[in-house]
Tab-separated table of C-alpha atoms and ligand atoms in Angstrom:
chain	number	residue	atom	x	y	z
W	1	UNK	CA	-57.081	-60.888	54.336
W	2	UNK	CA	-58.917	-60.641	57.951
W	3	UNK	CA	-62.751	-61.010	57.990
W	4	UNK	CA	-63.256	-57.425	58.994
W	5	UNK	CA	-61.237	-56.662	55.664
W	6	UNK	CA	-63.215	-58.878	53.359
W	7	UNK	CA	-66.499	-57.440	55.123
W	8	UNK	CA	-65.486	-54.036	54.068
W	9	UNK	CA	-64.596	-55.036	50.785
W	10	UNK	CA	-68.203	-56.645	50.134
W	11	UNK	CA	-69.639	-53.254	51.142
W	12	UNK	CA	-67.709	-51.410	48.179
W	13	UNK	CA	-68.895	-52.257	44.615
W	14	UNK	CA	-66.697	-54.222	42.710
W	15	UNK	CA	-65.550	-53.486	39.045
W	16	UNK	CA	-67.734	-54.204	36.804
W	17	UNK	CA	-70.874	-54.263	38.861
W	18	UNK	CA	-74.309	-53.114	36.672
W	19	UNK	CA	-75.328	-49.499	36.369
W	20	UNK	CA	-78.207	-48.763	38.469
W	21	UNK	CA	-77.259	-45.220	40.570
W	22	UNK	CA	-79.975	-46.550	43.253
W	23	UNK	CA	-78.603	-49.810	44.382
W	24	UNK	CA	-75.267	-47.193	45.034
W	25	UNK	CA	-77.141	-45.828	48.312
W	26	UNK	CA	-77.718	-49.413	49.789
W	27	UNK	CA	-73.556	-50.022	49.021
W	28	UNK	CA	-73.604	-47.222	51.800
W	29	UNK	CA	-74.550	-49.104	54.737
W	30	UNK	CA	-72.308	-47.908	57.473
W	31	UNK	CA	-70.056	-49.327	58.853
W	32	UNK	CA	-69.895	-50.351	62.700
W	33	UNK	CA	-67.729	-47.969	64.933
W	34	UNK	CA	-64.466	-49.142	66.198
W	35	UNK	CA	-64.117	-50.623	69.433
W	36	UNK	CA	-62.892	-48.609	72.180
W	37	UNK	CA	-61.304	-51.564	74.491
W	38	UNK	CA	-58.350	-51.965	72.052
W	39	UNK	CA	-58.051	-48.469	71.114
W	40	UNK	CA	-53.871	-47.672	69.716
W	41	UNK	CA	-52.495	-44.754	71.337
W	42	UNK	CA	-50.926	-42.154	68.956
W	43	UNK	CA	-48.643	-39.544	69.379
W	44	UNK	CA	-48.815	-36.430	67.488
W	45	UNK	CA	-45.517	-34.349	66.171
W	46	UNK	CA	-45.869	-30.750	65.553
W	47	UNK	CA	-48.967	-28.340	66.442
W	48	UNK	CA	-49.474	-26.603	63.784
W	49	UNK	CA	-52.405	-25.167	62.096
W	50	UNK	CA	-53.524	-29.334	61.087
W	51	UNK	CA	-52.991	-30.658	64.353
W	52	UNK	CA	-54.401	-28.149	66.130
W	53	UNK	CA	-57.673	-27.354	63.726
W	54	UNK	CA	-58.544	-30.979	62.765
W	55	UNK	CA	-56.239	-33.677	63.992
W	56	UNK	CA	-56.200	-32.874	68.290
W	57	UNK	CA	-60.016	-31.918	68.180
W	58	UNK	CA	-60.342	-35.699	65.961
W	59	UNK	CA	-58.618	-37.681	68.692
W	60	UNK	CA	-61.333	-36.290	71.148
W	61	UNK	CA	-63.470	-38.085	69.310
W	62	UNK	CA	-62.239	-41.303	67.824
W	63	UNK	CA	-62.852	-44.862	69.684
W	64	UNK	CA	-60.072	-46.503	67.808
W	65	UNK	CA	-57.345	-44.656	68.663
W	66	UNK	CA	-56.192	-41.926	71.208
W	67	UNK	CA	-53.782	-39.040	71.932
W	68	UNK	CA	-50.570	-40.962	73.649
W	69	UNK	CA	-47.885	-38.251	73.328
W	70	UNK	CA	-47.325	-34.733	72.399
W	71	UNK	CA	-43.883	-33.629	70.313
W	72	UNK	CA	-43.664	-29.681	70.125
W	73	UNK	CA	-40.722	-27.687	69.479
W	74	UNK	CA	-43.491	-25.155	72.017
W	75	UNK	CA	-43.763	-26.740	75.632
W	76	UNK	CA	-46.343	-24.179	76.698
W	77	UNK	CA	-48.282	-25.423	73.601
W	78	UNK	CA	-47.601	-29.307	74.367
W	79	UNK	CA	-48.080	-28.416	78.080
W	80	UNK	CA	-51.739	-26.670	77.243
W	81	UNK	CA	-53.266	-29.633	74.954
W	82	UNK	CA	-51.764	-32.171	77.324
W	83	UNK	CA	-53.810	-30.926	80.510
W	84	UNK	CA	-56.412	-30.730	77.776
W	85	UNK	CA	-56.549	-34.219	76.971
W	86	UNK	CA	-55.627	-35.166	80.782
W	87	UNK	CA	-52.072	-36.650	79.995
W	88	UNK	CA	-49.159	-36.410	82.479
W	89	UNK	CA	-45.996	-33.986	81.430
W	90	UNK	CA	-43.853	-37.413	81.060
W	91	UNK	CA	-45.714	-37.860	77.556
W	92	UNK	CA	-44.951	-34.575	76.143
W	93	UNK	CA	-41.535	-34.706	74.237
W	94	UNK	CA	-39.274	-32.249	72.308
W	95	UNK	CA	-38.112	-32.444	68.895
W	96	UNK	CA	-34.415	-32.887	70.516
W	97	UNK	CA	-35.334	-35.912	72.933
W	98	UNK	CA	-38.004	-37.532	70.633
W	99	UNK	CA	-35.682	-40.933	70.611
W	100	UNK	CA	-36.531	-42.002	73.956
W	101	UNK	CA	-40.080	-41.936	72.696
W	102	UNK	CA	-38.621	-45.821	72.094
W	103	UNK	CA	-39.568	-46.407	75.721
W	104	UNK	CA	-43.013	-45.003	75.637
W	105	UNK	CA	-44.844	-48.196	75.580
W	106	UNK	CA	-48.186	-46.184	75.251
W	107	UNK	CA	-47.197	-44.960	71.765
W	108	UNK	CA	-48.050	-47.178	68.734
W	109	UNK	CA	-48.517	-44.920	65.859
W	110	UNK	CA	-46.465	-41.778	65.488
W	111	UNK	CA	-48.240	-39.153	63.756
W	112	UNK	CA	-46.082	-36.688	61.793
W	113	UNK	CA	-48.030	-33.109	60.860
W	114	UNK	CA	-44.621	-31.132	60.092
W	115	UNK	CA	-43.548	-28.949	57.412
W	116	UNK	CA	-42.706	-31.236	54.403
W	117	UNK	CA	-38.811	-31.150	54.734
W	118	UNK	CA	-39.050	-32.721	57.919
W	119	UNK	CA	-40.909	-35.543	57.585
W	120	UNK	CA	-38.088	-38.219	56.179
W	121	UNK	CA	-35.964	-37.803	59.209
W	122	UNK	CA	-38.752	-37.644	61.793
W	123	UNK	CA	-40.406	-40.916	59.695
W	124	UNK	CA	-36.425	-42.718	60.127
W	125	UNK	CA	-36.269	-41.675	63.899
W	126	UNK	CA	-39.522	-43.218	64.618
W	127	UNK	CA	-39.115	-46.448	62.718
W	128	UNK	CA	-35.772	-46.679	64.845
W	129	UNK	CA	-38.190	-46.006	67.895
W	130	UNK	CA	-40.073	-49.171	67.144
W	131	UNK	CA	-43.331	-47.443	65.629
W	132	UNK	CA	-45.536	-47.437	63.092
W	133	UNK	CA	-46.094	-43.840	61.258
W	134	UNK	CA	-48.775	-41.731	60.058
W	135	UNK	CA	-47.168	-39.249	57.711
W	136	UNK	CA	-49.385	-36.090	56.129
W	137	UNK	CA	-49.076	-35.681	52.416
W	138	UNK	CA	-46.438	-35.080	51.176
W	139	UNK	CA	-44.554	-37.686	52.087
W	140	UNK	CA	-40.936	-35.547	51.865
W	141	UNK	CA	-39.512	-33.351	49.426
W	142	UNK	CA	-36.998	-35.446	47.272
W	143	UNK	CA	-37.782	-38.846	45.555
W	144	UNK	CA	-34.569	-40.002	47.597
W	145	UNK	CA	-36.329	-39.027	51.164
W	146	UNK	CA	-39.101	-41.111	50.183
W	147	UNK	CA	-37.792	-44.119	49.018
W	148	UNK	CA	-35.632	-43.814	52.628
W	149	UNK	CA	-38.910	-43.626	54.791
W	150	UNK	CA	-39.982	-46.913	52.824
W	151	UNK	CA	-36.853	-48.862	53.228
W	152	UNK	CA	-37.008	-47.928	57.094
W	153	UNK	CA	-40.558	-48.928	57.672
W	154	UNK	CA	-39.558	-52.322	55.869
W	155	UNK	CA	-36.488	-52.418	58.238
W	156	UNK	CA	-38.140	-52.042	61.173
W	157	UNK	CA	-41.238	-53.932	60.082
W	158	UNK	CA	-43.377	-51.607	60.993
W	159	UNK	CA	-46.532	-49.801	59.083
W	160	UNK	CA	-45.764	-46.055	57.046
W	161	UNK	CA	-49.798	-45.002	56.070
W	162	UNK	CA	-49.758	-41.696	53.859
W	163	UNK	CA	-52.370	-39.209	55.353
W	164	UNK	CA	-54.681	-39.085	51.948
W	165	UNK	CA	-57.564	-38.143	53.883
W	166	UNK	CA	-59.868	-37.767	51.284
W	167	UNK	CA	-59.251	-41.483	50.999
W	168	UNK	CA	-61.713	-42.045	54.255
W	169	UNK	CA	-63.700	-39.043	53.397
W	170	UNK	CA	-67.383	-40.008	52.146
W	171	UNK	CA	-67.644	-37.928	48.957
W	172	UNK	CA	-64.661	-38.995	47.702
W	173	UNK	CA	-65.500	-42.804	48.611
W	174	UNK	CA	-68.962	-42.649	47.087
W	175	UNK	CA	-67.581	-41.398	43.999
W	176	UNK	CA	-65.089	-44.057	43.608
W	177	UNK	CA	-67.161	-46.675	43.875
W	178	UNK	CA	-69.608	-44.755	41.308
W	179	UNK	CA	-66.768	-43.819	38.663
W	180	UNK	CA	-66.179	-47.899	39.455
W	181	UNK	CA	-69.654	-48.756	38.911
W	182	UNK	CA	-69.645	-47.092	35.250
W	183	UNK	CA	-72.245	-44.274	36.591
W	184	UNK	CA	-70.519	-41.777	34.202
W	185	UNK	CA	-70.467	-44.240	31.622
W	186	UNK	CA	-66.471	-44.566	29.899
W	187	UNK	CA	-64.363	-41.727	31.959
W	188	UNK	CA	-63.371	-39.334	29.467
W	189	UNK	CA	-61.709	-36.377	31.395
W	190	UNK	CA	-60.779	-35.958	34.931
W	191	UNK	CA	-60.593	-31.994	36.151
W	192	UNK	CA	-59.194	-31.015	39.366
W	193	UNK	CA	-58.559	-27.361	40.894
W	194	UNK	CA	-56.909	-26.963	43.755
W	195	UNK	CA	-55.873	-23.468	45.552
W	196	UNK	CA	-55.572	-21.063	48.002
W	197	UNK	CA	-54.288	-17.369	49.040
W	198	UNK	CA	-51.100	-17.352	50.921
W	199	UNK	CA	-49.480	-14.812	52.742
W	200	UNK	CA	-45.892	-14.574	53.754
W	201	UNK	CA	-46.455	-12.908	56.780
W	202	UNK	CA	-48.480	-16.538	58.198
W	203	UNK	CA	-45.357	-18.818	59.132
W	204	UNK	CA	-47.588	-21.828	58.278
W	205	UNK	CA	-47.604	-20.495	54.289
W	206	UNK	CA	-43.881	-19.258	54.846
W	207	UNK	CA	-42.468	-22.500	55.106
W	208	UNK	CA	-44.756	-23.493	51.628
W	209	UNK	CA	-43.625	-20.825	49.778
W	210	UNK	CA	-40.290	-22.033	50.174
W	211	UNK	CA	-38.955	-24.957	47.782
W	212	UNK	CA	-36.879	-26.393	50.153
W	213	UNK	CA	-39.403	-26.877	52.921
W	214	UNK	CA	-42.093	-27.622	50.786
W	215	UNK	CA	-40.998	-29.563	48.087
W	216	UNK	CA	-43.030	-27.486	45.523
W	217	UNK	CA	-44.909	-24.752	46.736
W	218	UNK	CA	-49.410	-24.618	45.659
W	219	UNK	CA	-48.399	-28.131	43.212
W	220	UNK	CA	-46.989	-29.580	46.632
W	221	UNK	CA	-49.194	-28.528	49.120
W	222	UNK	CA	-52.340	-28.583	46.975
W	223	UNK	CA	-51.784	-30.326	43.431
W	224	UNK	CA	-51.212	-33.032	45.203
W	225	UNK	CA	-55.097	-33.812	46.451
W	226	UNK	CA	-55.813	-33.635	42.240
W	227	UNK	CA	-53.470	-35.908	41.227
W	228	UNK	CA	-54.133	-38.069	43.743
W	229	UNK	CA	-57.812	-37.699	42.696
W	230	UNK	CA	-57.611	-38.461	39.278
W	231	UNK	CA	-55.589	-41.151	40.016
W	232	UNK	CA	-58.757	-42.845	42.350
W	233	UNK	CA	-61.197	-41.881	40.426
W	234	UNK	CA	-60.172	-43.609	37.010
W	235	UNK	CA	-58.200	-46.335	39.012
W	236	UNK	CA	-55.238	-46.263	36.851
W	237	UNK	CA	-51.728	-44.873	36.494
W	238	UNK	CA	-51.075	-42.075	34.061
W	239	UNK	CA	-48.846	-42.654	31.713
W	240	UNK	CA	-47.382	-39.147	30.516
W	241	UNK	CA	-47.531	-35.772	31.990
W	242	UNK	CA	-47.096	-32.346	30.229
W	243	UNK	CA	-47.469	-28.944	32.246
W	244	UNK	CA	-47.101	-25.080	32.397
W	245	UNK	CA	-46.595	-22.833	35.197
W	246	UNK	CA	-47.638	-18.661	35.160
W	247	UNK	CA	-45.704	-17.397	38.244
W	248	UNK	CA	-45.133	-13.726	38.770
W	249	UNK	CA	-41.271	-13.848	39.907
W	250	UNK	CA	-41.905	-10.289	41.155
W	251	UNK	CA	-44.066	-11.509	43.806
W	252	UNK	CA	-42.001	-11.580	46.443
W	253	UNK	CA	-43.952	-14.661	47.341
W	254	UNK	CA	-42.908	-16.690	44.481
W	255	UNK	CA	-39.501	-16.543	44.902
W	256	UNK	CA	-38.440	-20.093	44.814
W	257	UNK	CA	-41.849	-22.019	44.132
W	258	UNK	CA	-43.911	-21.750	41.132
W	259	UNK	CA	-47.746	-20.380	41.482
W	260	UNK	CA	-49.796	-21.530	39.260
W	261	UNK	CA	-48.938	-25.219	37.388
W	262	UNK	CA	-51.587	-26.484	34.947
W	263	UNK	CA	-51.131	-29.807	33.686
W	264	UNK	CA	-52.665	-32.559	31.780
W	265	UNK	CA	-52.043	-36.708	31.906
W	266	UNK	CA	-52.723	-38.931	29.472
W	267	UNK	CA	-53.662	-42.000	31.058
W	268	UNK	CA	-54.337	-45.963	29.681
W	269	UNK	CA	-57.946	-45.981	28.989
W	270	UNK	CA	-57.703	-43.139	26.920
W	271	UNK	CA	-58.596	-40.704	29.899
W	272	UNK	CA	-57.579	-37.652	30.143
W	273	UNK	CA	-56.439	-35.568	33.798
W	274	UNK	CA	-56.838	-31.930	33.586
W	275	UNK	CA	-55.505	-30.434	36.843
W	276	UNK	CA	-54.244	-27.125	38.341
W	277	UNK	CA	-53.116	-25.650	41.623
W	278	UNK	CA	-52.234	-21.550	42.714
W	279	UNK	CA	-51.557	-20.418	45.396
W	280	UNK	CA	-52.540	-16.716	44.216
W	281	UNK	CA	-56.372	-17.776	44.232
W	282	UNK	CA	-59.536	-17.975	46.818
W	283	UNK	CA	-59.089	-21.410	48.673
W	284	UNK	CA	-60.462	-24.108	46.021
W	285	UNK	CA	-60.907	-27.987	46.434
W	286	UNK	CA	-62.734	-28.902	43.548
W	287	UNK	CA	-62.875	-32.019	40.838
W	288	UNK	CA	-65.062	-33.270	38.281
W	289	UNK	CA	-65.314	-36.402	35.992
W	290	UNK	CA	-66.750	-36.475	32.662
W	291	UNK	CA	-67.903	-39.532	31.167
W	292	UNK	CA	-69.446	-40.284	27.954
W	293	UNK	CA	-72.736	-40.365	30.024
W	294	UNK	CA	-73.291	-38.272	32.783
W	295	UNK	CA	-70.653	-36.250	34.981
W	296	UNK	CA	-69.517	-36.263	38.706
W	297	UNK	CA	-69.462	-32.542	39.904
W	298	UNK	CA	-67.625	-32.443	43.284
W	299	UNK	CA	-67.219	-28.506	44.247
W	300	UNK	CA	-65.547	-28.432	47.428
W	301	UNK	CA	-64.977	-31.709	46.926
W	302	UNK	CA	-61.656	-32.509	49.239
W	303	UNK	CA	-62.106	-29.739	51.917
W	304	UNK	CA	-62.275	-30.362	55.812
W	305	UNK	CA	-65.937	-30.271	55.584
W	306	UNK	CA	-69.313	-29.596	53.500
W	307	UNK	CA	-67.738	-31.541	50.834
W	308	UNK	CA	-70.793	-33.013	48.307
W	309	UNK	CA	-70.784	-34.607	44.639
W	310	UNK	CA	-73.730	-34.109	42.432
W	311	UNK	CA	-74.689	-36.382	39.164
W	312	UNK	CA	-75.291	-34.407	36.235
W	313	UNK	CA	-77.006	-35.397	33.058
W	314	UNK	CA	-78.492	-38.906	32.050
W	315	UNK	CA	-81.989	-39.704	32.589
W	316	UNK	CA	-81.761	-40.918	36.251
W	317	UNK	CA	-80.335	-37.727	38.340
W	318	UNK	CA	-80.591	-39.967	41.571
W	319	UNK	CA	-78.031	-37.435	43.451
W	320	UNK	CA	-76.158	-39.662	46.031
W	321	UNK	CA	-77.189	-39.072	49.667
W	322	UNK	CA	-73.799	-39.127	51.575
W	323	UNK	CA	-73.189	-37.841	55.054
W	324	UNK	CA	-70.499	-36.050	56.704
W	325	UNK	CA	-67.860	-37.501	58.922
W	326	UNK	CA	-64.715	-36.361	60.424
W	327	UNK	CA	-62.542	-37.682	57.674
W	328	UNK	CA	-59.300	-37.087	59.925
W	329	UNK	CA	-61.066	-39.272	62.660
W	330	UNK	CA	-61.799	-42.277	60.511
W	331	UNK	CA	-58.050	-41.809	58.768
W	332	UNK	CA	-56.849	-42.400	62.193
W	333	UNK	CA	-59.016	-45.066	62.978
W	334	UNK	CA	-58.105	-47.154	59.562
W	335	UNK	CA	-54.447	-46.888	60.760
W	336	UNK	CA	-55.222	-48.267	63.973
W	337	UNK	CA	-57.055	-51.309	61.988
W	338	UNK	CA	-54.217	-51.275	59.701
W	339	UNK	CA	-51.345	-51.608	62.955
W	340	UNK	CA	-53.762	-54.234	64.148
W	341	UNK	CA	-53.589	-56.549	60.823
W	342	UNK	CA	-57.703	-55.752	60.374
W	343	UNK	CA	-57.493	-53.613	57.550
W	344	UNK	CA	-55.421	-53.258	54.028
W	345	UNK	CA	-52.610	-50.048	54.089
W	346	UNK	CA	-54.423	-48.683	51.062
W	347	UNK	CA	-52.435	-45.563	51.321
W	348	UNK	CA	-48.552	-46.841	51.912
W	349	UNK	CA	-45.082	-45.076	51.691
W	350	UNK	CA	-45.616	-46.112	47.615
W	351	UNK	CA	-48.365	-44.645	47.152
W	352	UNK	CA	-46.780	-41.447	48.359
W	353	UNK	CA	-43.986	-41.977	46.506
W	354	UNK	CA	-45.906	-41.957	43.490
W	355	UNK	CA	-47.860	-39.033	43.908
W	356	UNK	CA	-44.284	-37.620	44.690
W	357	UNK	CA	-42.630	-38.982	41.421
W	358	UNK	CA	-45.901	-37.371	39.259
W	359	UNK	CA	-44.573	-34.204	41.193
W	360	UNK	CA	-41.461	-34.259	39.958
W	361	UNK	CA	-42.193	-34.810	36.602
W	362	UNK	CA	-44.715	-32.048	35.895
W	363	UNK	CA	-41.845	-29.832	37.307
W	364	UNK	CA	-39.722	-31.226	34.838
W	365	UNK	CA	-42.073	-30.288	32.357
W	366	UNK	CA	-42.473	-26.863	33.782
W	367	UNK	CA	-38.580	-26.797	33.428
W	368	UNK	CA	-39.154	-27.973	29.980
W	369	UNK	CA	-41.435	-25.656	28.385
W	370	UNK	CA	-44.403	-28.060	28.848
W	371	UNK	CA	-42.577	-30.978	27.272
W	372	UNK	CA	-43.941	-34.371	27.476
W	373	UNK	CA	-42.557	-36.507	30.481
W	374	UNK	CA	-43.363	-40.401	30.938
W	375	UNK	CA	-44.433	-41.262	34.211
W	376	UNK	CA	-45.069	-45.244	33.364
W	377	UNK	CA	-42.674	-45.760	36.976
W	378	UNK	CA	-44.674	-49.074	37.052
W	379	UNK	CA	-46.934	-48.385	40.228
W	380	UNK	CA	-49.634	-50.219	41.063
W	381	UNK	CA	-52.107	-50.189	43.945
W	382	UNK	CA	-52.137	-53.052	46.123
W	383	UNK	CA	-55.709	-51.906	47.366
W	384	UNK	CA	-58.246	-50.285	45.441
W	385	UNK	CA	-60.040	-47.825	47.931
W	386	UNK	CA	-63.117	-48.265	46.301
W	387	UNK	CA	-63.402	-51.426	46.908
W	388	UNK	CA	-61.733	-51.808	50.522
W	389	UNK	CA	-62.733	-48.448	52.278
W	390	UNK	CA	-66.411	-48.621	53.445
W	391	UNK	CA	-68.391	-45.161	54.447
W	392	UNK	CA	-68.945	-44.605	58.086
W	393	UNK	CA	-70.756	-42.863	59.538
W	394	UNK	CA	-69.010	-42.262	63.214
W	395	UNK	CA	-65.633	-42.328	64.394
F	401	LIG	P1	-47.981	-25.459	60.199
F	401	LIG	O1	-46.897	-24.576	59.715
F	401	LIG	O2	-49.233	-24.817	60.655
F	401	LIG	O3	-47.448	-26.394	61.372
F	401	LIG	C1	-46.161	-26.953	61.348
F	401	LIG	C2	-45.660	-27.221	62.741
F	401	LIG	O4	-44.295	-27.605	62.649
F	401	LIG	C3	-45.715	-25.961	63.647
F	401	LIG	O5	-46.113	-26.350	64.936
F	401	LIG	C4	-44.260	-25.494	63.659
F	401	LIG	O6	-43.933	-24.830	64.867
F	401	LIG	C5	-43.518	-26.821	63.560
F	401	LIG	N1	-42.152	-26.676	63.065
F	401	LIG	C6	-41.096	-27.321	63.577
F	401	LIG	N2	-39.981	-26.982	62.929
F	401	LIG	C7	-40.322	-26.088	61.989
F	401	LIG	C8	-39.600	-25.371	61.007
F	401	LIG	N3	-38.280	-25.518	60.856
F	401	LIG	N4	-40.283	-24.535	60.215
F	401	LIG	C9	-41.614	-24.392	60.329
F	401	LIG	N5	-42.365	-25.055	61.247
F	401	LIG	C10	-41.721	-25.884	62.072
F	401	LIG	O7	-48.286	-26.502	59.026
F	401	LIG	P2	-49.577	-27.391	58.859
F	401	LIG	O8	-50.551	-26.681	57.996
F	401	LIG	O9	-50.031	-27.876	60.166
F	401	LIG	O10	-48.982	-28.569	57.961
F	401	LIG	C11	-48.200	-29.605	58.524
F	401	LIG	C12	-48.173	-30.798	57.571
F	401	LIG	O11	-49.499	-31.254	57.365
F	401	LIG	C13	-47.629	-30.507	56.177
F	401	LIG	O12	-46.949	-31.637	55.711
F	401	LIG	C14	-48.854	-30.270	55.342
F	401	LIG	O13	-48.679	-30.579	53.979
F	401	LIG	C15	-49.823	-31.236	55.975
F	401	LIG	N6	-51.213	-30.806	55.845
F	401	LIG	C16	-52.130	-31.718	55.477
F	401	LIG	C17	-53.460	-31.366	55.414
F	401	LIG	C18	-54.487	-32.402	55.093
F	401	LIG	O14	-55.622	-32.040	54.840
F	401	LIG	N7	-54.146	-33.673	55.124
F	401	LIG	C19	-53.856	-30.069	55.666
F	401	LIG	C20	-52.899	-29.134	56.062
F	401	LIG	C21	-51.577	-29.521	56.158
């Protein structure tokens, strides 16, 4: 482990550290901002609503990394964002000549924000290319895509990081290191909602309401920041799942995905997971953790922005005092540490792969009438963000 990784590692609170909610704030010292002189150059595929929104107006902003390359299926769009950023038409590349990328020395990290289907072969071509990969959540659509991405970034010894943003995001940070720090007391039950409306007539819900693209419609898209949630926030691996969906099959939405899937996971501690995800309700982010002390109430507490967690109940309501940062920004940035051996891959092509395998089983269980399914696949984190991932506070 580098220096700069042990650093950051001091600045989390280790398990088992005393309960005192104050001495949390001073575990908040930021961190120092990344160096621009050995900023890694990125390229970004597809220009979608993410890259567009959060992840192009991000790499304005970063100091350890920057735009490299464009890939757009679009070349007015590439052609627009490239004079944008002030980058020549020789780093703007297709879908169909995205190969010779290979000889792009300028490109270190490919960045892939496409529709879910995509991202195993576009993961495979750019391994072959000789790069490391950023992939957004989720990692593919089949157990078998995933577990190909991983054997090609181990071929080609190069870094795959799962985009987990909320991983890097402040709120979510603090209240690891606080469910790690026993500020709840014993966690008792984990509840996450996560939502949104969708429309058929938006192409970038289209391709989500379709099980093929997606991999599993709202549970997918948006289950998948509450499993991954619960999963940080108790630190542990569930052990069995059991779930239920309510989808209106006359919806001409819900054609091939389910709507809503509730589930629960029974986890080693005794924990419980509580989770949902629709994609028939007002756009919802939220979590909270119950202990047998006080409770974490996060509510948004995993969207873009104005995310904040609140302590409830206890004597000491010492509310932490986090601030906001652009959470895609310092995702980036922790790849580019990552690609340049100073920081841990706490989010890698297994940890994808797990959140991908919990998938599948609560759609078994759906399939099964809410049947009990084991999920002990043996994961376990190499990193524990809590520990590793320091807050920021610029990119
Ligand atoms: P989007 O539909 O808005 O963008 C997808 C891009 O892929 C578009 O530019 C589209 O033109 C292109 N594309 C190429 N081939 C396509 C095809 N066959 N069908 C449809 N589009 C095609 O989607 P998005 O919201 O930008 O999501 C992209 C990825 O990012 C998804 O994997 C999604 O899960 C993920 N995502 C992550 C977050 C996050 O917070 N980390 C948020 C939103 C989306």
């Amino acid at each position: 482990m580098t220096s700069e990784v042990s650093r950051r590692g001091m600045l989390g609170l280790g398990v088992g550290a005393t309960l005192a909610i104050p001495a949390m704030t001073r575990a908040q010292r930021p961190l120092p901002p990344h160096r621009e002189q050995d900023s890694v150059g990125v390229a970004v595929v597809g220009l979608g609503k993410l890259s567009e929104g959060q992840i192009l107006p991000a790499l304005k902003r970063t100091k350890g990394v920057h735009l490299a390359a464009l890939v757009s299926g679009v070349p007015e769009k590439a052609k627009k964002w490239a004079t944008e950023f002030g980058l020549p038409d020789s780093a703007i590349y297709s879908y169909q000549n995205f190969d010779t990328i290979a000889r792009d020395p300028k490109v270190q990290i490919v960045y892939i924000v496409l529709p879910n289907a995509m991202h195993a072969d576009f993961t495979v071509r750019s391994f072959k290319a000789g790069k490391h990969v950023l992939c957004e959540k989720p990692m593919a659509v089949t157990l078998a895509e995933g577990e190909r991405m991983i054997a090609a970034g181990k071929a080609a010894q190069k870094h795959l990081m799962i985009a987990y943003r909320c991983l890097f995001e402040p709120v979510n940070v603090s209240a690891m290191q606080m469910m790690r720090k026993g500020v709840v007391g014993a966690p008792r039950l984990i509840k996450t909602v996560m939502g949104k409306q969708t429309s058929l007539s938006d192409p970038s819900d289209a391709w989500r309401l379709d099980m093929a693209m997606s991999g599993g419609g709202a549970l997918a898209d948006m289950g998948i920041y509450g499993i991954n949630a619960t999963r940080y926030l108790l630190g542990e691996e569930p052990t069995e799942v059991r779930a239920w969906a309510r989808t209106d099959r006359n919806d001409p939405r819900f054609k091939t995905v389910e709507d809503m899937v509730a589930w629960q996971m029974k986890f080693p501690s005794g924990a419980i997971g509580e989770g949902s995800s629709c994609f028939s309700q007002p756009g919802t982010m939220a979590w909270q953790a119950i202990g047998t002390e006080r409770r974490l109430v996060a509510d948004p507490g995993c969207f873009y922005n104005g995310n904040a967690v609140r302590i409830v109940g206890g004597k000491d309501d010492d509310q932490p005092r986090v601030a906001e940062i652009d959470h895609f920004g310092n995702e980036m940035n922790w790849f580019a540490d990552v690609v340049r051996g100073r920081a841990p891959n706490v989010a890698p092509g297994e940890e994808g792969l797990q959140d991908m395998r919990i998938i599948h089983a609560i759609l078994q269980s759906v399939r099964d009438g809410g049947a009990t399914v084991k999920t002990g696949f043996g994961y376990k984190r190499a990193y524990d963000p809590a520990t590793v991932v320091g807050i920021r506070t610029a990119i």
